[in-house]
Tab-separated table of N, CA and C in Angstrom:
chain	number	residue	atom	x	y	z
F	1	UNK	N	-9.945	39.825	-54.204
F	1	UNK	CA	-9.556	39.479	-52.855
F	1	UNK	C	-10.694	38.805	-52.100
F	2	UNK	N	-10.310	37.966	-51.223
F	2	UNK	CA	-11.272	37.216	-50.427
F	2	UNK	C	-11.793	38.096	-49.312
F	3	UNK	N	-13.118	38.165	-49.151
F	3	UNK	CA	-13.734	38.972	-48.104
F	3	UNK	C	-14.117	38.054	-46.952
F	4	UNK	N	-13.425	38.209	-45.828
F	4	UNK	CA	-13.688	37.354	-44.665
F	4	UNK	C	-14.675	37.999	-43.699
F	5	UNK	N	-15.154	39.184	-44.019
F	5	UNK	CA	-16.045	39.880	-43.093
F	5	UNK	C	-17.410	39.221	-42.982
F	6	UNK	N	-17.780	38.404	-43.956
F	6	UNK	CA	-19.108	37.799	-43.923
F	6	UNK	C	-19.116	36.407	-43.290
F	7	UNK	N	-17.999	35.985	-42.716
F	7	UNK	CA	-17.956	34.678	-42.062
F	7	UNK	C	-18.625	34.797	-40.704
F	8	UNK	N	-19.602	33.968	-40.459
F	8	UNK	CA	-20.357	33.998	-39.208
F	8	UNK	C	-20.247	32.632	-38.561
F	9	UNK	N	-19.907	32.619	-37.281
F	9	UNK	CA	-19.856	31.364	-36.560
F	9	UNK	C	-21.266	30.960	-36.151
F	10	UNK	N	-21.532	29.672	-36.231
F	10	UNK	CA	-22.842	29.167	-35.843
F	10	UNK	C	-23.030	29.352	-34.344
F	11	UNK	N	-24.257	29.663	-33.930
F	11	UNK	CA	-24.558	29.796	-32.510
F	11	UNK	C	-24.656	28.405	-31.900
F	12	UNK	N	-24.017	28.264	-30.762
F	12	UNK	CA	-24.009	26.964	-30.108
F	12	UNK	C	-25.325	26.729	-29.374
F	13	UNK	N	-25.845	25.534	-29.491
F	13	UNK	CA	-27.050	25.134	-28.767
F	13	UNK	C	-26.585	24.196	-27.656
F	14	UNK	N	-26.828	24.586	-26.423
F	14	UNK	CA	-26.339	23.818	-25.289
F	14	UNK	C	-27.516	23.107	-24.633
F	15	UNK	N	-27.358	21.819	-24.448
F	15	UNK	CA	-28.393	21.027	-23.789
F	15	UNK	C	-28.131	21.037	-22.286
F	16	UNK	N	-29.185	21.217	-21.500
F	16	UNK	CA	-29.028	21.250	-20.042
F	16	UNK	C	-29.762	20.089	-19.381
F	17	UNK	N	-29.786	18.951	-20.059
F	17	UNK	CA	-30.503	17.792	-19.503
F	17	UNK	C	-29.849	17.302	-18.223
F	18	UNK	N	-28.532	17.292	-18.202
F	18	UNK	CA	-27.837	16.876	-16.990
F	18	UNK	C	-26.542	17.665	-16.884
F	19	UNK	N	-26.021	17.761	-15.707
F	19	UNK	CA	-24.811	18.538	-15.479
F	19	UNK	C	-23.646	17.979	-16.292
F	20	UNK	N	-23.496	16.655	-16.323
F	20	UNK	CA	-22.419	16.019	-17.078
F	20	UNK	C	-22.552	16.279	-18.561
F	21	UNK	N	-23.756	16.183	-19.079
F	21	UNK	CA	-23.999	16.404	-20.504
F	21	UNK	C	-23.685	17.849	-20.880
F	22	UNK	N	-24.088	18.764	-19.980
F	22	UNK	CA	-23.829	20.185	-20.234
F	22	UNK	C	-22.327	20.426	-20.320
F	23	UNK	N	-21.554	19.853	-19.425
F	23	UNK	CA	-20.112	20.048	-19.386
F	23	UNK	C	-19.466	19.529	-20.666
F	24	UNK	N	-19.852	18.329	-21.083
F	24	UNK	CA	-19.298	17.734	-22.300
F	24	UNK	C	-19.694	18.565	-23.512
F	25	UNK	N	-20.968	18.954	-23.583
F	25	UNK	CA	-21.441	19.751	-24.707
F	25	UNK	C	-20.713	21.086	-24.744
F	26	UNK	N	-20.536	21.721	-23.593
F	26	UNK	CA	-19.865	23.008	-23.518
F	26	UNK	C	-18.409	22.886	-23.979
F	27	UNK	N	-17.709	21.838	-23.541
F	27	UNK	CA	-16.322	21.628	-23.960
F	27	UNK	C	-16.238	21.395	-25.469
F	28	UNK	N	-17.191	20.619	-25.981
F	28	UNK	CA	-17.207	20.378	-27.426
F	28	UNK	C	-17.424	21.684	-28.190
F	29	UNK	N	-18.331	22.527	-27.685
F	29	UNK	CA	-18.605	23.815	-28.337
F	29	UNK	C	-17.369	24.708	-28.311
F	30	UNK	N	-16.706	24.740	-27.132
F	30	UNK	CA	-15.504	25.574	-27.017
F	30	UNK	C	-14.419	25.077	-27.957
F	31	UNK	N	-14.280	23.768	-28.071
F	31	UNK	CA	-13.278	23.200	-28.987
F	31	UNK	C	-13.632	23.552	-30.433
F	32	UNK	N	-14.920	23.509	-30.762
F	32	UNK	CA	-15.353	23.840	-32.121
F	32	UNK	C	-15.093	25.306	-32.424
F	33	UNK	N	-15.333	26.186	-31.452
F	33	UNK	CA	-15.080	27.615	-31.650
F	33	UNK	C	-13.590	27.861	-31.843
F	34	UNK	N	-12.764	27.216	-31.008
F	34	UNK	CA	-11.306	27.367	-31.159
F	34	UNK	C	-10.849	26.853	-32.517
F	35	UNK	N	-11.417	25.736	-32.958
F	35	UNK	CA	-11.071	25.186	-34.271
F	35	UNK	C	-11.456	26.165	-35.371
F	36	UNK	N	-12.643	26.773	-35.254
F	36	UNK	CA	-13.084	27.745	-36.251
F	36	UNK	C	-12.174	28.966	-36.261
F	37	UNK	N	-11.792	29.434	-35.085
F	37	UNK	CA	-10.911	30.598	-35.010
F	37	UNK	C	-9.557	30.298	-35.649
F	38	UNK	N	-9.029	29.125	-35.383
F	38	UNK	CA	-7.754	28.718	-35.983
F	38	UNK	C	-7.888	28.618	-37.499
F	39	UNK	N	-8.997	28.085	-37.947
F	39	UNK	CA	-9.236	27.945	-39.377
F	39	UNK	C	-9.321	29.322	-40.048
F	40	UNK	N	-9.988	30.262	-39.398
F	40	UNK	CA	-10.102	31.624	-39.939
F	40	UNK	C	-8.722	32.275	-39.983
F	41	UNK	N	-7.897	32.044	-38.960
F	41	UNK	CA	-6.528	32.581	-38.973
F	41	UNK	C	-5.748	32.019	-40.161
F	42	UNK	N	-5.884	30.728	-40.396
F	42	UNK	CA	-5.192	30.118	-41.541
F	42	UNK	C	-5.702	30.699	-42.853
F	43	UNK	N	-7.003	30.888	-42.937
F	43	UNK	CA	-7.615	31.463	-44.134
F	43	UNK	C	-7.096	32.881	-44.372
F	44	UNK	N	-7.040	33.676	-43.322
F	44	UNK	CA	-6.526	35.042	-43.446
F	44	UNK	C	-5.049	35.042	-43.840
F	45	UNK	N	-4.296	34.131	-43.275
F	45	UNK	CA	-2.876	34.023	-43.589
F	45	UNK	C	-2.682	33.681	-45.071
F	46	UNK	N	-3.468	32.754	-45.561
F	46	UNK	CA	-3.375	32.361	-46.971
F	46	UNK	C	-3.788	33.519	-47.876
F	47	UNK	N	-4.795	34.266	-47.459
F	47	UNK	CA	-5.240	35.421	-48.242
F	47	UNK	C	-4.134	36.480	-48.298
F	48	UNK	N	-3.476	36.724	-47.168
F	48	UNK	CA	-2.376	37.695	-47.122
F	48	UNK	C	-1.215	37.224	-47.999
F	49	UNK	N	-0.959	35.927	-47.977
F	49	UNK	CA	0.095	35.361	-48.823
F	49	UNK	C	-0.223	35.615	-50.292
F	50	UNK	N	-1.475	35.424	-50.673
F	50	UNK	CA	-1.891	35.667	-52.055
F	50	UNK	C	-1.732	37.144	-52.418
F	51	UNK	N	-2.043	38.032	-51.497
F	51	UNK	CA	-1.883	39.464	-51.761
F	51	UNK	C	-0.415	39.826	-52.000
F	52	UNK	N	0.481	39.239	-51.204
F	52	UNK	CA	1.917	39.476	-51.377
F	52	UNK	C	2.367	38.956	-52.742
F	53	UNK	N	1.905	37.757	-53.097
F	53	UNK	CA	2.261	37.180	-54.396
F	53	UNK	C	1.740	38.041	-55.542
F	54	UNK	N	0.559	38.603	-55.384
F	54	UNK	CA	-0.017	39.470	-56.418
F	54	UNK	C	0.824	40.731	-56.581
F	55	UNK	N	1.281	41.306	-55.471
F	55	UNK	CA	2.130	42.496	-55.541
F	55	UNK	C	3.461	42.176	-56.219
F	56	UNK	N	4.037	41.021	-55.891
F	56	UNK	CA	5.288	40.604	-56.522
F	56	UNK	C	5.091	40.431	-58.028
F	57	UNK	N	3.974	39.835	-58.408
F	57	UNK	CA	3.663	39.641	-59.824
F	57	UNK	C	3.562	40.995	-60.533
F	58	UNK	N	2.850	41.930	-59.936
F	58	UNK	CA	2.687	43.248	-60.539
F	58	UNK	C	4.034	43.957	-60.682
F	59	UNK	N	4.905	43.778	-59.699
F	59	UNK	CA	6.237	44.378	-59.761
F	59	UNK	C	7.032	43.767	-60.914
F	60	UNK	N	6.955	42.456	-61.074
F	60	UNK	CA	7.658	41.777	-62.175
F	60	UNK	C	7.155	42.279	-63.531
F	61	UNK	N	5.849	42.422	-63.654
F	61	UNK	CA	5.262	42.887	-64.914
F	61	UNK	C	5.703	44.323	-65.198
F	62	UNK	N	5.714	45.156	-64.175
F	62	UNK	CA	6.139	46.545	-64.338
F	62	UNK	C	7.605	46.614	-64.780
F	63	UNK	N	8.448	45.818	-64.157
F	63	UNK	CA	9.867	45.777	-64.512
F	63	UNK	C	10.038	45.315	-65.952
F	64	UNK	N	9.263	44.308	-66.335
F	64	UNK	CA	9.350	43.810	-67.706
F	64	UNK	C	8.937	44.880	-68.704
F	65	UNK	N	7.910	45.642	-68.387
F	65	UNK	CA	7.464	46.714	-69.275
F	65	UNK	C	8.550	47.776	-69.436
F	66	UNK	N	9.259	48.077	-68.360
F	66	UNK	CA	10.347	49.054	-68.433
F	66	UNK	C	11.470	48.546	-69.345
F	67	UNK	N	11.844	47.279	-69.186
F	67	UNK	CA	12.882	46.711	-70.032
F	67	UNK	C	12.424	46.658	-71.492
F	68	UNK	N	11.163	46.359	-71.703
F	68	UNK	CA	10.632	46.308	-73.066
F	68	UNK	C	10.728	47.687	-73.728
F	69	UNK	N	10.396	48.731	-72.972
F	69	UNK	CA	10.500	50.096	-73.502
F	69	UNK	C	11.957	50.439	-73.813
F	70	UNK	N	12.872	50.045	-72.936
F	70	UNK	CA	14.298	50.290	-73.172
F	70	UNK	C	14.789	49.546	-74.412
F	71	UNK	N	14.307	48.312	-74.571
F	71	UNK	CA	14.697	47.531	-75.741
F	71	UNK	C	14.235	48.221	-77.025
F	72	UNK	N	12.993	48.651	-77.050
F	72	UNK	CA	12.467	49.333	-78.235
F	72	UNK	C	13.274	50.600	-78.541
F	73	UNK	N	13.587	51.355	-77.519
F	73	UNK	CA	14.361	52.587	-77.696
F	73	UNK	C	15.750	52.288	-78.257
F	74	UNK	N	16.412	51.276	-77.687
F	74	UNK	CA	17.755	50.940	-78.144
F	74	UNK	C	17.755	50.351	-79.552
F	75	UNK	N	16.727	49.592	-79.905
F	75	UNK	CA	16.635	49.063	-81.268
F	75	UNK	C	16.411	50.202	-82.273
F	76	UNK	N	15.660	51.191	-81.884
F	76	UNK	CA	15.460	52.366	-82.730
F	76	UNK	C	16.781	53.116	-82.928
F	77	UNK	N	17.538	53.294	-81.834
F	77	UNK	CA	18.843	53.956	-81.914
F	77	UNK	C	19.775	53.164	-82.819
F	78	UNK	N	19.796	51.855	-82.679
F	78	UNK	CA	20.653	51.009	-83.510
F	78	UNK	C	20.297	51.143	-84.984
F	79	UNK	N	19.010	51.136	-85.279
F	79	UNK	CA	18.612	51.268	-86.693
F	79	UNK	C	19.029	52.632	-87.246
F	80	UNK	N	18.986	53.673	-86.435
F	80	UNK	CA	19.443	55.006	-86.880
F	80	UNK	C	20.952	55.009	-87.079
F	81	UNK	N	21.690	54.385	-86.178
F	81	UNK	CA	23.151	54.314	-86.312
F	81	UNK	C	23.546	53.557	-87.576
F	82	UNK	N	22.837	52.495	-87.883
F	82	UNK	CA	23.186	51.679	-89.051
F	82	UNK	C	22.922	52.412	-90.366
F	83	UNK	N	22.067	53.418	-90.326
F	83	UNK	CA	21.797	54.206	-91.531
F	83	UNK	C	22.832	55.305	-91.738
F	84	UNK	N	23.655	55.568	-90.727
F	84	UNK	CA	24.664	56.623	-90.820
F	84	UNK	C	25.817	56.210	-91.729
F	85	UNK	N	26.429	57.194	-92.339
F	85	UNK	CA	27.640	56.961	-93.115
F	85	UNK	C	28.800	56.821	-92.137
F	86	UNK	N	29.833	56.123	-92.562
F	86	UNK	CA	30.976	55.905	-91.673
F	86	UNK	C	31.691	57.207	-91.339
F	87	UNK	N	31.514	58.236	-92.149
F	87	UNK	CA	32.158	59.524	-91.884
F	87	UNK	C	31.333	60.415	-90.950
F	88	UNK	N	30.161	59.952	-90.561
F	88	UNK	CA	29.281	60.750	-89.702
F	88	UNK	C	29.903	60.906	-88.317
F	89	UNK	N	29.511	61.977	-87.659
F	89	UNK	CA	29.995	62.220	-86.310
F	89	UNK	C	28.900	61.859	-85.308
F	90	UNK	N	29.305	61.118	-84.268
F	90	UNK	CA	28.376	60.713	-83.215
F	90	UNK	C	28.939	61.244	-81.905
F	91	UNK	N	28.054	61.788	-81.091
F	91	UNK	CA	28.476	62.309	-79.802
F	91	UNK	C	27.724	61.581	-78.689
F	92	UNK	N	28.461	61.317	-77.633
F	92	UNK	CA	27.896	60.637	-76.463
F	92	UNK	C	27.891	61.641	-75.318
F	93	UNK	N	26.768	61.708	-74.613
F	93	UNK	CA	26.684	62.638	-73.492
F	93	UNK	C	27.241	61.975	-72.241
F	94	UNK	N	28.246	62.595	-71.675
F	94	UNK	CA	28.845	62.130	-70.426
F	94	UNK	C	28.683	63.272	-69.436
F	95	UNK	N	27.694	63.132	-68.558
F	95	UNK	CA	27.365	64.234	-67.651
F	95	UNK	C	26.842	65.394	-68.476
F	96	UNK	N	27.382	66.589	-68.236
F	96	UNK	CA	26.909	67.749	-69.002
F	96	UNK	C	27.688	67.974	-70.305
F	97	UNK	N	28.622	67.073	-70.623
F	97	UNK	CA	29.521	67.264	-71.756
F	97	UNK	C	29.208	66.275	-72.872
F	98	UNK	N	29.295	66.715	-74.134
F	98	UNK	CA	29.181	65.834	-75.291
F	98	UNK	C	30.588	65.435	-75.722
F	99	UNK	N	30.808	64.106	-75.827
F	99	UNK	CA	32.114	63.579	-76.198
F	99	UNK	C	31.966	62.876	-77.541
F	100	UNK	N	32.910	63.171	-78.462
F	100	UNK	CA	32.864	62.558	-79.787
F	100	UNK	C	33.164	61.067	-79.656
F	101	UNK	N	32.435	60.257	-80.450
F	101	UNK	CA	32.576	58.797	-80.385
F	101	UNK	C	32.535	58.254	-81.811
F	102	UNK	N	33.283	57.202	-82.056
F	102	UNK	CA	33.273	56.554	-83.369
F	102	UNK	C	31.922	55.879	-83.582
F	103	UNK	N	31.436	55.866	-84.817
F	103	UNK	CA	30.152	55.239	-85.139
F	103	UNK	C	30.187	53.760	-84.779
F	104	UNK	N	31.275	53.075	-85.132
F	104	UNK	CA	31.374	51.632	-84.851
F	104	UNK	C	31.343	51.359	-83.344
F	105	UNK	N	31.986	52.240	-82.572
F	105	UNK	CA	31.993	52.081	-81.118
F	105	UNK	C	30.586	52.307	-80.549
F	106	UNK	N	29.882	53.290	-81.074
F	106	UNK	CA	28.518	53.573	-80.622
F	106	UNK	C	27.595	52.396	-80.955
F	107	UNK	N	27.750	51.848	-82.165
F	107	UNK	CA	26.938	50.688	-82.564
F	107	UNK	C	27.220	49.504	-81.646
F	108	UNK	N	28.493	49.270	-81.369
F	108	UNK	CA	28.880	48.156	-80.491
F	108	UNK	C	28.274	48.329	-79.091
F	109	UNK	N	28.316	49.543	-78.574
F	109	UNK	CA	27.765	49.821	-77.247
F	109	UNK	C	26.263	49.553	-77.213
F	110	UNK	N	25.553	49.998	-78.230
F	110	UNK	CA	24.102	49.804	-78.279
F	110	UNK	C	23.765	48.319	-78.424
F	111	UNK	N	24.534	47.589	-79.231
F	111	UNK	CA	24.291	46.144	-79.386
F	111	UNK	C	24.484	45.414	-78.056
F	112	UNK	N	25.514	45.806	-77.314
F	112	UNK	CA	25.751	45.187	-75.996
F	112	UNK	C	24.589	45.489	-75.054
F	113	UNK	N	24.109	46.719	-75.115
F	113	UNK	CA	22.983	47.113	-74.275
F	113	UNK	C	21.740	46.301	-74.637
F	114	UNK	N	21.503	46.112	-75.922
F	114	UNK	CA	20.350	45.317	-76.390
F	114	UNK	C	20.462	43.876	-75.893
F	115	UNK	N	21.672	43.307	-75.986
F	115	UNK	CA	21.889	41.937	-75.505
F	115	UNK	C	21.589	41.838	-74.006
F	116	UNK	N	22.077	42.827	-73.247
F	116	UNK	CA	21.827	42.838	-71.810
F	116	UNK	C	20.333	42.928	-71.514
F	117	UNK	N	19.647	43.830	-72.196
F	117	UNK	CA	18.214	44.028	-71.960
F	117	UNK	C	17.428	42.767	-72.307
F	118	UNK	N	17.801	42.084	-73.390
F	118	UNK	CA	17.115	40.836	-73.764
F	118	UNK	C	17.303	39.778	-72.679
F	119	UNK	N	18.492	39.728	-72.095
F	119	UNK	CA	18.734	38.800	-70.987
F	119	UNK	C	17.860	39.124	-69.785
F	120	UNK	N	17.721	40.403	-69.493
F	120	UNK	CA	16.866	40.836	-68.385
F	120	UNK	C	15.396	40.525	-68.669
F	121	UNK	N	14.984	40.669	-69.919
F	121	UNK	CA	13.609	40.328	-70.294
F	121	UNK	C	13.340	38.843	-70.094
F	122	UNK	N	14.309	38.000	-70.454
F	122	UNK	CA	14.158	36.551	-70.248
F	122	UNK	C	14.038	36.244	-68.752
F	123	UNK	N	14.872	36.912	-67.960
F	123	UNK	CA	14.821	36.713	-66.507
F	123	UNK	C	13.460	37.152	-65.960
F	124	UNK	N	12.969	38.281	-66.447
F	124	UNK	CA	11.651	38.778	-66.016
F	124	UNK	C	10.547	37.788	-66.406
F	125	UNK	N	10.633	37.241	-67.613
F	125	UNK	CA	9.625	36.278	-68.060
F	125	UNK	C	9.606	35.044	-67.158
F	126	UNK	N	10.784	34.577	-66.767
F	126	UNK	CA	10.857	33.425	-65.850
F	126	UNK	C	10.244	33.779	-64.499
F	127	UNK	N	10.558	34.979	-64.012
F	127	UNK	CA	9.991	35.414	-62.727
F	127	UNK	C	8.470	35.540	-62.802
F	128	UNK	N	7.975	36.045	-63.926
F	128	UNK	CA	6.527	36.188	-64.107
F	128	UNK	C	5.862	34.814	-64.127
F	129	UNK	N	6.456	33.867	-64.853
F	129	UNK	CA	5.891	32.511	-64.904
F	129	UNK	C	5.865	31.868	-63.520
F	130	UNK	N	6.979	32.010	-62.805
F	130	UNK	CA	7.048	31.437	-61.453
F	130	UNK	C	6.018	32.107	-60.534
F	131	UNK	N	5.876	33.409	-60.669
F	131	UNK	CA	4.911	34.144	-59.848
F	131	UNK	C	3.482	33.726	-60.175
F	132	UNK	N	3.178	33.547	-61.461
F	132	UNK	CA	1.836	33.095	-61.853
F	132	UNK	C	1.535	31.720	-61.264
F	133	UNK	N	2.535	30.841	-61.281
F	133	UNK	CA	2.356	29.492	-60.742
F	133	UNK	C	2.108	29.541	-59.228
F	134	UNK	N	2.872	30.368	-58.528
F	134	UNK	CA	2.686	30.505	-57.077
F	134	UNK	C	1.305	31.060	-56.762
F	135	UNK	N	0.874	32.056	-57.544
F	135	UNK	CA	-0.451	32.640	-57.332
F	135	UNK	C	-1.536	31.589	-57.561
F	136	UNK	N	-1.380	30.805	-58.600
F	136	UNK	CA	-2.369	29.778	-58.914
F	136	UNK	C	-2.481	28.765	-57.774
F	137	UNK	N	-1.346	28.326	-57.263
F	137	UNK	CA	-1.348	27.371	-56.151
F	137	UNK	C	-1.987	27.979	-54.902
F	138	UNK	N	-1.680	29.237	-54.666
F	138	UNK	CA	-2.248	29.911	-53.496
F	138	UNK	C	-3.763	30.070	-53.640
F	139	UNK	N	-4.220	30.426	-54.836
F	139	UNK	CA	-5.673	30.556	-55.061
F	139	UNK	C	-6.373	29.207	-54.855
F	140	UNK	N	-5.762	28.138	-55.377
F	140	UNK	CA	-6.341	26.800	-55.219
F	140	UNK	C	-6.417	26.427	-53.739
F	141	UNK	N	-5.353	26.699	-53.004
F	141	UNK	CA	-5.336	26.385	-51.569
F	141	UNK	C	-6.407	27.191	-50.835
F	142	UNK	N	-6.562	28.438	-51.217
F	142	UNK	CA	-7.563	29.298	-50.594
F	142	UNK	C	-8.971	28.792	-50.883
F	143	UNK	N	-9.236	28.421	-52.128
F	143	UNK	CA	-10.569	27.894	-52.475
F	143	UNK	C	-10.854	26.588	-51.745
F	144	UNK	N	-9.832	25.736	-51.641
F	144	UNK	CA	-9.994	24.464	-50.943
F	144	UNK	C	-10.317	24.712	-49.464
F	145	UNK	N	-9.627	25.678	-48.873
F	145	UNK	CA	-9.886	26.000	-47.464
F	145	UNK	C	-11.300	26.557	-47.285
F	146	UNK	N	-11.749	27.381	-48.222
F	146	UNK	CA	-13.106	27.929	-48.138
F	146	UNK	C	-14.141	26.809	-48.231
F	147	UNK	N	-13.923	25.877	-49.143
F	147	UNK	CA	-14.848	24.752	-49.292
F	147	UNK	C	-14.880	23.920	-48.021
F	148	UNK	N	-13.723	23.656	-47.439
F	148	UNK	CA	-13.661	22.881	-46.203
F	148	UNK	C	-14.411	23.611	-45.086
F	149	UNK	N	-14.223	24.911	-45.032
F	149	UNK	CA	-14.909	25.691	-44.003
F	149	UNK	C	-16.422	25.622	-44.190
F	150	UNK	N	-16.878	25.779	-45.414
F	150	UNK	CA	-18.312	25.714	-45.685
F	150	UNK	C	-18.879	24.344	-45.328
F	151	UNK	N	-18.129	23.291	-45.624
F	151	UNK	CA	-18.578	21.941	-45.287
F	151	UNK	C	-18.676	21.766	-43.775
F	152	UNK	N	-17.721	22.286	-43.035
F	152	UNK	CA	-17.751	22.186	-41.581
F	152	UNK	C	-18.935	22.941	-41.003
F	153	UNK	N	-19.180	24.139	-41.540
F	153	UNK	CA	-20.305	24.940	-41.060
F	153	UNK	C	-21.612	24.204	-41.329
F	154	UNK	N	-21.767	23.638	-42.517
F	154	UNK	CA	-22.979	22.893	-42.850
F	154	UNK	C	-23.143	21.682	-41.937
F	155	UNK	N	-22.055	20.981	-41.672
F	155	UNK	CA	-22.113	19.809	-40.798
F	155	UNK	C	-22.521	20.218	-39.381
F	156	UNK	N	-21.980	21.332	-38.910
F	156	UNK	CA	-22.342	21.802	-37.564
F	156	UNK	C	-23.807	22.220	-37.519
F	157	UNK	N	-24.272	22.857	-38.561
F	157	UNK	CA	-25.668	23.290	-38.599
F	157	UNK	C	-26.601	22.079	-38.608
F	158	UNK	N	-26.217	21.046	-39.326
F	158	UNK	CA	-27.035	19.831	-39.368
F	158	UNK	C	-27.048	19.140	-38.016
F	159	UNK	N	-25.931	19.167	-37.292
F	159	UNK	CA	-25.859	18.548	-35.984
F	159	UNK	C	-26.725	19.311	-34.970
F	160	UNK	N	-26.840	20.610	-35.164
F	160	UNK	CA	-27.574	21.433	-34.208
F	160	UNK	C	-29.089	21.414	-34.459
F	161	UNK	N	-29.504	20.991	-35.613
F	161	UNK	CA	-30.925	20.951	-35.907
F	161	UNK	C	-31.557	19.777	-35.156
F	162	UNK	N	-32.696	20.004	-34.513
F	162	UNK	CA	-33.367	18.904	-33.811
F	162	UNK	C	-33.880	17.899	-34.840
F	163	UNK	N	-33.852	16.617	-34.502
F	163	UNK	CA	-34.370	15.615	-35.442
F	163	UNK	C	-35.875	15.799	-35.650
F	164	UNK	N	-36.282	15.650	-36.892
F	164	UNK	CA	-37.707	15.803	-37.201
F	164	UNK	C	-38.421	14.480	-36.941
F	165	UNK	N	-39.572	14.577	-36.338
F	165	UNK	CA	-40.347	13.378	-36.008
F	165	UNK	C	-40.940	12.777	-37.265
F	166	UNK	N	-40.922	11.460	-37.331
F	166	UNK	CA	-41.510	10.772	-38.490
F	166	UNK	C	-43.027	10.806	-38.388
F	167	UNK	N	-43.681	11.038	-39.479
F	167	UNK	CA	-45.153	11.113	-39.477
F	167	UNK	C	-45.779	9.842	-39.946
């Protein structure tokens, strides 16, 4: 995460050579401070946006892991069902009751569940890819804004430095 606590605004140097110059310099300083404050607000907003995108990404990954675990479990159940003899008895739990079910019907149900879970995994993968892309764009925008801010601060510092006399 981006730490904005170390951002320091440059101290304004005000010239008092004449009343008019002071007024213009003061207005310029106030405009620069307002510009910096607006820029920091934008920077914070972009950082918050990135945090939201990161949370969404983590949620997508968590959901995908759950579906992956369900897929593995159902594939294991299917492989066990396929090893059963056709005369075997299979029971399905419905609430607190066990209900007898045909082996072929149980296999069909598990296959449908596997198909559904695979579809959900594909959907999760698309969401993860889209989320990664959004995060990448947000990080790039944030870095670009930081660079622009640093350039502005350097430019202001150079403007505030008194010119050095030639020797």
